Amino acid sequence: MKLLDIRQRASAGTRTVHSWRPELALLRAPNWARGGCHLPLALVGPIAAFCLGVAGCNEPTSNEGGGRPEASTVTVYCSVDEQFARRILDDYAAETGARVTPLFDSEAGKTTGLINRIREEADAGRVRADVFWSSELFGTMLLGRDGLLEPYRPAGADAIPGRYKDPGGLWTAVANRARVVAFDPSRTSRSDVPARWEDLAKPGLVNRVALANPLFGTTRGHVAAMRALWGENRFEAFLRGLKEGGATILDGNSATVRAVTSGRASLAATDTDDVWVFQRAGNSLDLVYPDMGDGGTLLIPCSVAILKGAPHLTPAKKLADFLVSAELERALAESDSRNIPVRTALREKLGIKQPPASRIPFDAIADNMDEAVTLVRDILIR
Amino acid sequence: MVVAIRFVGFLAAVAALVWPMLALLADAGGDWGSVSIPPAGRILALFAKSLALSAASSVLAVSLSLPIARGIGQTGIRGLRGASVAAWAVVLLLPTMVTSLGWDRLLPTGAPAEIRLVLTWSLWIWPVPALTIGTGWARYARPTETAARLDGCTGPALYFLVLRSLSKYVGLAMLVSIAVLLADFNAPHAAGVTVFSTELLGIAANTTNRADVLVAALPSITAVALVAAVLFVAVGRQAPHAISAPESCAASKTLAPRIAQGLLVAASVALPATALFGALMREPGALAETWRTYRGDLGWTLLVAVSAALLGVSIGITFARGRSGDVLLVVALLMGLGPGALTGSAMIAAYNRASTAPIYDNFPILVLAGTARYAWIPILCCRLLVRRGSRAASIEEQAVTDGSDNKSAVVRILFGAHRGAVLGICMIVGALVMGEAAAMSLVRVPGFTPVSLVMIEKYHRAEDGILLSLGLWEAALVIACGIVVSRLISRD
């Protein structure tokens, strides 16, 4: 008996099979190959969406390009708390009619990840973002030093103290957070928490300390400030004390606070907003503002900058004006992050007391960043 | 349709695997002289720590999964109930960030984070060894089990005898479990344990030098090469003939596997989720609020996952045979079993250019990253299904004898005889893509945040109610999709 070709059987739409080849029944073409259309749609749908995603979502990358008018579109890279920033940007978009497309950092990559992305896109000759709204300042300063920022003095920046503005207009900073040591008052007494940052590395205490990896984030800026203020020898001794004493290095500031709340650590070197957030969630937490050695702790502001080569310059400037405004600084102060306004008048109006602050210039911190990171890598992270 | 699938598979393989790997190597080639990474001692120590934790978790997962594997052995894969498949989908799909947080509340204060990590990992990955060992048990070990029972063996002695005959399957289950866990970022990040994958993401996110990432990833690349060698031996060997079990053995289904499965699912999902329900009760509107705020992100994440899963399966079907499939499997293993940071870096190297802006600036880059991370699963599974000596291969030989070309025969066999397996692979890949954080964090696009990254953010902001809500919505969406697709398939 001549065997039917499988293709012929499939196109005939028959399900009959020669009894002496039962395995070939398995090869009957599925319903979709005989005219049914369920599975192809399941395949075509995502493939079509893929194509739509490529074709339909493309934004013009130059002001001269076609597409949406420049005035209505702005892309912002943002490392400020996403929940809050998303709401702020949505409100701004609703009020102004602008189309704001944010890209947030993640705890996985942090602010330095966003900064790196900006560098890579600039290296590739295609600047994608217009505005960089960062939760810290020092990475922004380094971008400015590398010529990746567009000078612009936002409207309303006159009331901002000179310390928080770049002389060349490359960045503007608002809304401070403080570096603090967090602890659980039900397990640790306040008198056991060191009053100076340098004392964190003291024996007997250091093995219960958790801090975020100093190669990234605000902790990187903090260790740079330590090197700038204490000098290389004292800074090295501090790092060795942490290393030999068994301080715990974790992925981020919030991880250190979690270590305290879960009992794995007694003290966490972190930022104020992480403490407020965990307190709001019902955890037993308190904080201390240790002294850097010059009268106060380090305050780290958020920063706003326009990227050089930004595809949509005019709407970028308008957004920058908004992001450094007193109105927004007030909103940040009243949010869960409880940022401290840089405007003295606004602080007084809101009744916010600024903790004693280190007077170290931000430029000195940026100058010491690379050396501090090298020492951290050689001594602490090995 | 066969031609279309093969075309899509070929294109996807080039776009997601081959081109990014070549681009990464080319980019890194110019930067070797300026490598700057943490000291080698730290990298190697972290890798060893990761290996130890993964191995411990895999041993625990394999042990826990044995009663369920035995149940599969008795009924066969086709005997799996829809409820079981749905339960496994929930276990695989509920984000490890959620379960880790739950275990944080269940374990005593001060418990080492490594214990939390091992518990989270083993209670997440156990369906993989259950399926792997169960498949082998159904195909080859029933006569051994019958003979052992007739000899009076029960309990551990029975398992010992049967598992000896299934040592290859047990080994494969361990290997796959260790490999998947070694590459995982979410669970260690949630547990606060610094491991190789978390360290590598930090390096990748903070450098523009591709060579940094490649050099730091060398221990992982070496390990993947060893895994690839073992898998090639396993796949390349002729499959032993499946033995038809006597009816009496197949019919001896006990309640024990179902009870074991129920207990495991409860421990994997219900227990940690219950521990978090307190947070949900404190925020009663969290479920609705999460849907309102994040439904767009949930929808896009699902679309990315489905697209990546289908592209991955099309790659697997296209390259189920031939030497090119061997090479592609190696590349896929490097992209998939290496850390997510390596995959993300490769995507940046490949597509961060003016000519590929439409891909890099939009969601297709996420689809490609997801495909690259998990294409190794469908490629490996499809090659196993049609390898020499297998039932599928004998059908293919007959089809070729009848005049069909073997490429289209392979496609038809996989869709005809192994539809269930193809669907299962699709669902597993989709579930894994939804949970992928490390690679996605490097290639994320403006205007859309993958849910895995939203969950990391919520975890770090102590918004446990929203975190749990996101996990539940994610699980519900995927299970709904899985039910719809399986019903469509079963009508054929």
mmCIF file of N, CA, C and O in Angstrom, chain A residues 3 5-7 21 24 26-27 31-32 42 46 49 54 57 81 83 86 101-108 112-113 116-117 120 124 126 128 216 250-251 254 258 262 264 277 377 381, chain B residues 1 36 39 42 101 109-110 113 189 191-192 201 205-208 210 297 307 310 352-354 357 360-362 364 391 399 402-403 413 442 444 446-447 457-461 463 492:
data_model
loop_
_atom_site.group_PDB
_atom_site.id
_atom_site.type_symbol
_atom_site.label_atom_id
_atom_site.label_comp_id
_atom_site.label_asym_id
_atom_site.label_seq_id
_atom_site.Cartn_x
_atom_site.Cartn_y
_atom_site.Cartn_z
ATOM 1 N N LEU A 3 2.112 4.799 0.828
ATOM 2 C CA LEU A 3 1.897 5.728 1.932
ATOM 3 C C LEU A 3 1.530 7.098 1.376
ATOM 4 O O LEU A 3 2.072 7.531 0.376
ATOM 5 N N ASP A 5 1.742 11.037 1.435
ATOM 6 C CA ASP A 5 2.678 12.044 1.921
ATOM 7 C C ASP A 5 2.018 12.796 3.081
ATOM 8 O O ASP A 5 0.816 13.094 3.077
ATOM 9 N N ILE A 6 2.789 13.103 4.055
ATOM 10 C CA ILE A 6 2.223 13.769 5.233
ATOM 11 C C ILE A 6 1.604 15.112 4.865
ATOM 12 O O ILE A 6 0.559 15.497 5.355
ATOM 13 N N ARG A 7 2.267 15.795 3.958
ATOM 14 C CA ARG A 7 1.728 17.110 3.596
ATOM 15 C C ARG A 7 0.390 16.982 2.913
ATOM 16 O O ARG A 7 -0.528 17.750 3.134
ATOM 17 N N ARG A 21 0.379 2.463 10.827
ATOM 18 C CA ARG A 21 1.333 3.509 11.176
ATOM 19 C C ARG A 21 0.687 4.430 12.227
ATOM 20 O O ARG A 21 0.416 5.579 11.987
ATOM 21 N N LEU A 24 1.994 7.944 13.094
ATOM 22 C CA LEU A 24 1.838 9.076 12.184
ATOM 23 C C LEU A 24 0.585 9.880 12.486
ATOM 24 O O LEU A 24 0.423 10.981 11.987
ATOM 25 N N LEU A 26 0.119 11.213 15.102
ATOM 26 C CA LEU A 26 0.604 12.368 15.830
ATOM 27 C C LEU A 26 0.980 13.511 14.919
ATOM 28 O O LEU A 26 1.101 14.638 15.354
ATOM 29 N N LEU A 27 1.189 13.155 13.649
ATOM 30 C CA LEU A 27 1.631 14.185 12.736
ATOM 31 C C LEU A 27 0.484 14.858 12.011
ATOM 32 O O LEU A 27 0.724 15.644 11.127
ATOM 33 N N ASN A 31 -5.156 22.001 14.167
ATOM 34 C CA ASN A 31 -6.288 22.735 13.659
ATOM 35 C C ASN A 31 -5.870 24.017 12.950
ATOM 36 O O ASN A 31 -6.385 24.360 11.887
ATOM 37 N N TRP A 32 -4.867 24.695 13.530
ATOM 38 C CA TRP A 32 -4.507 25.985 12.945
ATOM 39 C C TRP A 32 -3.896 25.836 11.578
ATOM 40 O O TRP A 32 -3.936 26.720 10.755
ATOM 41 N N ALA A 42 -2.191 33.939 18.314
ATOM 42 C CA ALA A 42 -1.399 34.062 19.530
ATOM 43 C C ALA A 42 0.051 34.387 19.191
ATOM 44 O O ALA A 42 0.747 35.000 19.973
ATOM 45 N N PRO A 46 1.716 39.177 19.434
ATOM 46 C CA PRO A 46 2.940 39.756 19.990
ATOM 47 C C PRO A 46 3.922 40.206 18.926
ATOM 48 O O PRO A 46 4.617 41.205 19.100
ATOM 49 N N ALA A 49 2.753 43.470 17.813
ATOM 50 C CA ALA A 49 3.027 44.471 18.841
ATOM 51 C C ALA A 49 4.495 44.855 18.831
ATOM 52 O O ALA A 49 4.853 46.018 19.016
ATOM 53 N N VAL A 54 8.350 49.087 17.534
ATOM 54 C CA VAL A 54 9.481 49.640 16.799
ATOM 55 C C VAL A 54 9.045 50.838 15.985
ATOM 56 O O VAL A 54 9.681 51.882 15.981
ATOM 57 N N CYS A 57 6.542 53.915 18.374
ATOM 58 C CA CYS A 57 6.929 54.622 19.575
ATOM 59 C C CYS A 57 8.149 55.481 19.373
ATOM 60 O O CYS A 57 8.650 56.091 20.287
ATOM 61 N N ASP A 81 12.841 59.462 44.293
ATOM 62 C CA ASP A 81 11.878 58.425 44.629
ATOM 63 C C ASP A 81 10.754 58.333 43.590
ATOM 64 O O ASP A 81 10.029 59.302 43.353
ATOM 65 N N GLN A 83 7.785 56.845 43.219
ATOM 66 C CA GLN A 83 6.359 57.039 43.521
ATOM 67 C C GLN A 83 6.031 58.521 43.575
ATOM 68 O O GLN A 83 5.037 58.979 43.035
ATOM 69 N N ARG A 86 6.864 60.330 40.024
ATOM 70 C CA ARG A 86 5.879 59.995 38.990
ATOM 71 C C ARG A 86 4.656 60.908 39.116
ATOM 72 O O ARG A 86 4.139 61.436 38.138
ATOM 73 N N THR A 101 8.178 61.982 29.525
ATOM 74 C CA THR A 101 8.512 60.553 29.501
ATOM 75 C C THR A 101 9.665 60.318 30.466
ATOM 76 O O THR A 101 10.798 60.680 30.177
ATOM 77 N N PRO A 102 9.361 59.733 31.622
ATOM 78 C CA PRO A 102 10.433 59.549 32.603
ATOM 79 C C PRO A 102 11.104 58.188 32.476
ATOM 80 O O PRO A 102 10.481 57.206 32.083
ATOM 81 N N LEU A 103 12.357 58.152 32.823
ATOM 82 C CA LEU A 103 13.078 56.891 33.009
ATOM 83 C C LEU A 103 13.642 56.948 34.417
ATOM 84 O O LEU A 103 14.461 57.812 34.723
ATOM 85 N N PHE A 104 13.170 56.027 35.260
ATOM 86 C CA PHE A 104 13.608 56.044 36.653
ATOM 87 C C PHE A 104 14.777 55.096 36.841
ATOM 88 O O PHE A 104 14.921 54.108 36.133
ATOM 89 N N ASP A 105 15.573 55.383 37.831
ATOM 90 C CA ASP A 105 16.621 54.437 38.179
ATOM 91 C C ASP A 105 15.954 53.324 38.967
ATOM 92 O O ASP A 105 14.759 53.359 39.245
ATOM 93 N N SER A 106 16.728 52.327 39.313
ATOM 94 C CA SER A 106 16.183 51.268 40.154
ATOM 95 C C SER A 106 17.183 51.018 41.263
ATOM 96 O O SER A 106 18.356 51.370 41.138
ATOM 97 N N GLU A 107 16.724 50.412 42.306
ATOM 98 C CA GLU A 107 17.630 50.060 43.396
ATOM 99 C C GLU A 107 18.675 49.076 42.908
ATOM 100 O O GLU A 107 19.703 48.897 43.527
ATOM 101 N N ALA A 108 18.343 48.445 41.777
ATOM 102 C CA ALA A 108 19.312 47.517 41.210
ATOM 103 C C ALA A 108 20.497 48.263 40.606
ATOM 104 O O ALA A 108 21.628 47.852 40.735
ATOM 105 N N THR A 112 24.045 56.032 39.984
ATOM 106 C CA THR A 112 25.251 55.895 39.169
ATOM 107 C C THR A 112 24.956 55.103 37.901
ATOM 108 O O THR A 112 25.605 55.308 36.873
ATOM 109 N N GLY A 113 23.991 54.195 37.941
ATOM 110 C CA GLY A 113 23.601 53.483 36.732
ATOM 111 C C GLY A 113 23.015 54.438 35.706
ATOM 112 O O GLY A 113 23.315 54.347 34.511
ATOM 113 N N ASN A 116 25.751 56.570 34.199
ATOM 114 C CA ASN A 116 26.486 55.797 33.201
ATOM 115 C C ASN A 116 25.735 55.707 31.893
ATOM 116 O O ASN A 116 26.318 55.732 30.810
ATOM 117 N N ARG A 117 24.439 55.560 31.995
ATOM 118 C CA ARG A 117 23.611 55.488 30.791
ATOM 119 C C ARG A 117 23.733 56.802 30.019
ATOM 120 O O ARG A 117 23.853 56.812 28.796
ATOM 121 N N GLU A 120 27.024 56.764 28.247
ATOM 122 C CA GLU A 120 27.056 55.849 27.094
ATOM 123 C C GLU A 120 26.297 56.419 25.917
ATOM 124 O O GLU A 120 26.728 56.278 24.763
ATOM 125 N N ALA A 124 27.762 57.391 22.287
ATOM 126 C CA ALA A 124 27.221 56.826 21.044
ATOM 127 C C ALA A 124 26.680 57.913 20.132
ATOM 128 O O ALA A 124 26.181 57.613 19.047
ATOM 129 N N ARG A 126 24.087 59.834 20.606
ATOM 130 C CA ARG A 126 22.635 59.997 20.577
ATOM 131 C C ARG A 126 22.112 60.238 21.996
ATOM 132 O O ARG A 126 21.795 59.309 22.722
ATOM 133 N N ARG A 128 19.551 60.934 24.502
ATOM 134 C CA ARG A 128 18.128 60.599 24.448
ATOM 135 C C ARG A 128 17.331 61.428 25.455
ATOM 136 O O ARG A 128 16.179 61.745 25.249
ATOM 137 N N PHE A 216 28.929 53.020 45.163
ATOM 138 C CA PHE A 216 27.757 53.552 44.462
ATOM 139 C C PHE A 216 26.970 54.501 45.347
ATOM 140 O O PHE A 216 27.130 54.526 46.562
ATOM 141 N N LEU A 250 26.250 46.137 52.298
ATOM 142 C CA LEU A 250 25.043 45.655 51.617
ATOM 143 C C LEU A 250 24.822 46.430 50.322
ATOM 144 O O LEU A 250 25.560 47.352 50.010
ATOM 145 N N ASP A 251 23.750 46.029 49.610
ATOM 146 C CA ASP A 251 23.541 46.573 48.263
ATOM 147 C C ASP A 251 23.089 48.013 48.207
ATOM 148 O O ASP A 251 23.223 48.664 47.183
ATOM 149 N N SER A 254 18.610 51.294 51.773
ATOM 150 C CA SER A 254 17.415 50.691 52.371
ATOM 151 C C SER A 254 17.713 49.279 52.875
ATOM 152 O O SER A 254 17.107 48.817 53.842
ATOM 153 N N ARG A 258 16.860 47.751 56.513
ATOM 154 C CA ARG A 258 16.202 46.445 56.700
ATOM 155 C C ARG A 258 17.015 45.532 57.603
ATOM 156 O O ARG A 258 16.458 44.749 58.365
ATOM 157 N N SER A 262 15.447 43.877 60.892
ATOM 158 C CA SER A 262 15.371 42.413 61.005
ATOM 159 C C SER A 262 16.342 41.870 62.042
ATOM 160 O O SER A 262 16.424 40.659 62.249
ATOM 161 N N ARG A 264 19.633 41.940 62.055
ATOM 162 C CA ARG A 264 20.940 41.469 61.606
ATOM 163 C C ARG A 264 22.037 42.486 61.879
ATOM 164 O O ARG A 264 23.221 42.158 61.858
ATOM 165 N N VAL A 277 10.770 56.459 55.674
ATOM 166 C CA VAL A 277 9.930 55.500 54.955
ATOM 167 C C VAL A 277 9.675 54.258 55.816
ATOM 168 O O VAL A 277 8.543 53.771 55.922
ATOM 169 N N ARG A 377 37.961 50.357 47.194
ATOM 170 C CA ARG A 377 38.126 49.111 46.448
ATOM 171 C C ARG A 377 39.310 48.310 46.980
ATOM 172 O O ARG A 377 39.257 47.093 47.099
ATOM 173 N N ILE A 381 36.467 46.761 49.991
ATOM 174 C CA ILE A 381 35.772 45.801 49.114
ATOM 175 C C ILE A 381 36.815 44.905 48.469
ATOM 176 O O ILE A 381 37.244 45.138 47.348
ATOM 177 N N MET B 1 3.169 28.280 7.269
ATOM 178 C CA MET B 1 3.330 28.549 8.690
ATOM 179 C C MET B 1 4.653 27.999 9.202
ATOM 180 O O MET B 1 5.311 28.614 10.037
ATOM 181 N N SER B 36 38.788 47.934 35.115
ATOM 182 C CA SER B 36 38.807 48.395 36.509
ATOM 183 C C SER B 36 37.653 47.742 37.250
ATOM 184 O O SER B 36 36.509 48.153 37.107
ATOM 185 N N PRO B 39 38.823 43.634 43.301
ATOM 186 C CA PRO B 39 39.900 42.643 43.246
ATOM 187 C C PRO B 39 39.394 41.234 42.938
ATOM 188 O O PRO B 39 38.284 40.869 43.326
ATOM 189 N N ARG B 42 37.894 39.016 45.676
ATOM 190 C CA ARG B 42 36.503 39.273 46.072
ATOM 191 C C ARG B 42 35.548 38.609 45.089
ATOM 192 O O ARG B 42 34.568 37.989 45.487
ATOM 193 N N LEU B 101 10.302 38.347 51.329
ATOM 194 C CA LEU B 101 9.795 39.274 52.346
ATOM 195 C C LEU B 101 8.925 38.531 53.354
ATOM 196 O O LEU B 101 8.966 38.791 54.561
ATOM 197 N N THR B 109 13.821 36.883 64.512
ATOM 198 C CA THR B 109 14.652 38.081 64.334
ATOM 199 C C THR B 109 16.123 37.715 64.454
ATOM 200 O O THR B 109 16.518 36.990 65.362
ATOM 201 N N GLY B 110 16.884 38.240 63.518
ATOM 202 C CA GLY B 110 18.323 37.986 63.570
ATOM 203 C C GLY B 110 18.745 36.737 62.833
ATOM 204 O O GLY B 110 19.931 36.423 62.783
ATOM 205 N N ALA B 113 20.629 35.874 56.879
ATOM 206 C CA ALA B 113 19.965 36.121 55.600
ATOM 207 C C ALA B 113 20.159 34.958 54.640
ATOM 208 O O ALA B 113 19.322 34.712 53.763
ATOM 209 N N HIS B 189 19.050 39.731 46.260
ATOM 210 C CA HIS B 189 18.890 41.168 46.495
ATOM 211 C C HIS B 189 17.858 41.399 47.591
ATOM 212 O O HIS B 189 18.046 42.225 48.479
ATOM 213 N N ALA B 191 16.973 39.298 49.926
ATOM 214 C CA ALA B 191 17.426 38.768 51.210
ATOM 215 C C ALA B 191 18.575 39.589 51.798
ATOM 216 O O ALA B 191 18.967 39.375 52.938
ATOM 217 N N GLY B 192 19.099 40.510 50.981
ATOM 218 C CA GLY B 192 20.218 41.319 51.471
ATOM 219 C C GLY B 192 21.529 40.550 51.495
ATOM 220 O O GLY B 192 22.418 40.857 52.288
ATOM 221 N N LEU B 201 25.955 43.167 38.717
ATOM 222 C CA LEU B 201 25.060 44.233 38.254
ATOM 223 C C LEU B 201 25.599 45.588 38.678
ATOM 224 O O LEU B 201 25.545 46.554 37.920
ATOM 225 N N ALA B 205 26.385 48.373 35.952
ATOM 226 C CA ALA B 205 25.638 49.635 35.975
ATOM 227 C C ALA B 205 26.552 50.837 36.137
ATOM 228 O O ALA B 205 26.150 51.960 35.837
ATOM 229 N N ASN B 206 27.760 50.594 36.599
ATOM 230 C CA ASN B 206 28.624 51.714 36.931
ATOM 231 C C ASN B 206 29.873 51.791 36.080
ATOM 232 O O ASN B 206 30.863 52.411 36.475
ATOM 233 N N THR B 207 29.805 51.194 34.911
ATOM 234 C CA THR B 207 30.951 51.283 34.019
ATOM 235 C C THR B 207 30.467 51.454 32.588
ATOM 236 O O THR B 207 29.385 51.006 32.237
ATOM 237 N N THR B 208 31.267 52.124 31.788
ATOM 238 C CA THR B 208 30.982 52.173 30.354
ATOM 239 C C THR B 208 31.949 51.256 29.615
ATOM 240 O O THR B 208 31.925 51.160 28.398
ATOM 241 N N ARG B 210 32.948 47.751 28.584
ATOM 242 C CA ARG B 210 32.394 46.383 28.493
ATOM 243 C C ARG B 210 33.378 45.336 28.993
ATOM 244 O O ARG B 210 32.963 44.279 29.478
ATOM 245 N N ASP B 297 1.909 49.189 33.409
ATOM 246 C CA ASP B 297 3.179 48.475 33.517
ATOM 247 C C ASP B 297 2.966 46.969 33.537
ATOM 248 O O ASP B 297 3.757 46.205 32.963
ATOM 249 N N SER B 307 5.820 37.880 24.361
ATOM 250 C CA SER B 307 6.606 38.015 23.129
ATOM 251 C C SER B 307 7.934 37.292 23.258
ATOM 252 O O SER B 307 8.354 36.563 22.345
ATOM 253 N N LEU B 310 7.406 33.511 23.141
ATOM 254 C CA LEU B 310 7.118 32.988 21.800
ATOM 255 C C LEU B 310 8.356 33.058 20.913
ATOM 256 O O LEU B 310 8.618 32.142 20.120
ATOM 257 N N ASN B 352 22.755 50.200 21.343
ATOM 258 C CA ASN B 352 22.876 51.619 21.691
ATOM 259 C C ASN B 352 23.628 52.348 20.572
ATOM 260 O O ASN B 352 24.764 52.756 20.723
ATOM 261 N N ARG B 353 22.956 52.426 19.438
ATOM 262 C CA ARG B 353 23.526 53.086 18.264
ATOM 263 C C ARG B 353 22.418 53.856 17.576
ATOM 264 O O ARG B 353 21.259 53.530 17.721
ATOM 265 N N ALA B 354 22.813 54.840 16.782
ATOM 266 C CA ALA B 354 21.810 55.644 16.086
ATOM 267 C C ALA B 354 20.977 54.770 15.143
ATOM 268 O O ALA B 354 19.763 54.939 15.022
ATOM 269 N N ALA B 357 18.251 52.816 17.041
ATOM 270 C CA ALA B 357 17.502 53.582 18.051
ATOM 271 C C ALA B 357 16.065 53.103 18.202
ATOM 272 O O ALA B 357 15.558 53.042 19.319
ATOM 273 N N TYR B 360 16.345 50.207 20.603
ATOM 274 C CA TYR B 360 16.914 50.508 21.918
ATOM 275 C C TYR B 360 16.035 51.438 22.728
ATOM 276 O O TYR B 360 15.998 51.351 23.946
ATOM 277 N N ASP B 361 15.355 52.345 22.048
ATOM 278 C CA ASP B 361 14.588 53.352 22.772
ATOM 279 C C ASP B 361 13.181 52.891 23.126
ATOM 280 O O ASP B 361 12.432 53.637 23.751
ATOM 281 N N ASN B 362 12.795 51.699 22.719
ATOM 282 C CA ASN B 362 11.418 51.248 22.906
ATOM 283 C C ASN B 362 11.381 49.834 23.462
ATOM 284 O O ASN B 362 12.419 49.217 23.680
ATOM 285 N N PRO B 364 10.917 46.893 22.297
ATOM 286 C CA PRO B 364 11.576 45.735 21.689
ATOM 287 C C PRO B 364 12.888 45.339 22.366
ATOM 288 O O PRO B 364 13.217 44.149 22.413
ATOM 289 N N ARG B 391 11.276 9.061 20.657
ATOM 290 C CA ARG B 391 10.064 8.702 19.929
ATOM 291 C C ARG B 391 9.857 9.684 18.780
ATOM 292 O O ARG B 391 9.486 9.315 17.668
ATOM 293 N N ALA B 399 8.575 9.948 8.687
ATOM 294 C CA ALA B 399 8.055 11.055 7.880
ATOM 295 C C ALA B 399 8.989 11.358 6.717
ATOM 296 O O ALA B 399 8.545 11.594 5.584
ATOM 297 N N ASP B 402 8.565 8.915 4.128
ATOM 298 C CA ASP B 402 7.349 9.188 3.368
ATOM 299 C C ASP B 402 7.493 10.352 2.410
ATOM 300 O O ASP B 402 6.575 10.654 1.647
ATOM 301 N N GLY B 403 8.592 11.053 2.480
ATOM 302 C CA GLY B 403 8.815 12.129 1.521
ATOM 303 C C GLY B 403 8.803 13.529 2.093
ATOM 304 O O GLY B 403 9.000 14.506 1.385
ATOM 305 N N ILE B 413 6.164 17.738 14.305
ATOM 306 C CA ILE B 413 6.221 16.788 15.419
ATOM 307 C C ILE B 413 6.115 17.538 16.746
ATOM 308 O O ILE B 413 5.372 17.149 17.656
ATOM 309 N N LEU B 442 19.182 47.364 33.158
ATOM 310 C CA LEU B 442 20.194 48.001 32.319
ATOM 311 C C LEU B 442 19.611 48.519 31.008
ATOM 312 O O LEU B 442 20.164 49.441 30.422
ATOM 313 N N ARG B 444 16.183 49.307 30.498
ATOM 314 C CA ARG B 444 14.829 49.833 30.615
ATOM 315 C C ARG B 444 14.662 51.086 29.762
ATOM 316 O O ARG B 444 15.619 51.818 29.533
ATOM 317 N N PRO B 446 12.316 54.716 28.624
ATOM 318 C CA PRO B 446 11.476 55.744 29.232
ATOM 319 C C PRO B 446 10.005 55.431 29.044
ATOM 320 O O PRO B 446 9.613 54.895 28.009
ATOM 321 N N GLY B 447 9.214 55.751 30.037
ATOM 322 C CA GLY B 447 7.764 55.656 29.913
ATOM 323 C C GLY B 447 7.173 54.329 30.352
ATOM 324 O O GLY B 447 5.960 54.178 30.405
ATOM 325 N N GLU B 457 11.628 48.470 43.701
ATOM 326 C CA GLU B 457 11.439 49.806 44.257
ATOM 327 C C GLU B 457 10.520 49.763 45.482
ATOM 328 O O GLU B 457 10.818 50.354 46.525
ATOM 329 N N LYS B 458 9.413 49.041 45.359
ATOM 330 C CA LYS B 458 8.464 48.952 46.481
ATOM 331 C C LYS B 458 9.096 48.245 47.678
ATOM 332 O O LYS B 458 8.845 48.586 48.822
ATOM 333 N N TYR B 459 9.907 47.238 47.397
ATOM 334 C CA TYR B 459 10.584 46.511 48.462
ATOM 335 C C TYR B 459 11.478 47.462 49.242
ATOM 336 O O TYR B 459 11.501 47.459 50.476
ATOM 337 N N HIS B 460 12.196 48.299 48.517
ATOM 338 C CA HIS B 460 13.130 49.202 49.180
ATOM 339 C C HIS B 460 12.431 50.383 49.846
ATOM 340 O O HIS B 460 13.027 51.043 50.691
ATOM 341 N N ARG B 461 11.203 50.636 49.467
ATOM 342 C CA ARG B 461 10.452 51.711 50.118
ATOM 343 C C ARG B 461 9.528 51.148 51.209
ATOM 344 O O ARG B 461 8.669 51.865 51.692
ATOM 345 N N GLU B 463 7.033 49.311 51.037
ATOM 346 C CA GLU B 463 5.596 49.339 50.705
ATOM 347 C C GLU B 463 5.170 47.895 50.450
ATOM 348 O O GLU B 463 4.917 47.476 49.311
ATOM 349 N N ASP B 492 -7.593 21.425 19.702
ATOM 350 C CA ASP B 492 -7.039 20.887 18.436
ATOM 351 C C ASP B 492 -7.058 19.374 18.372
ATOM 352 O O ASP B 492 -6.783 18.718 19.335
#
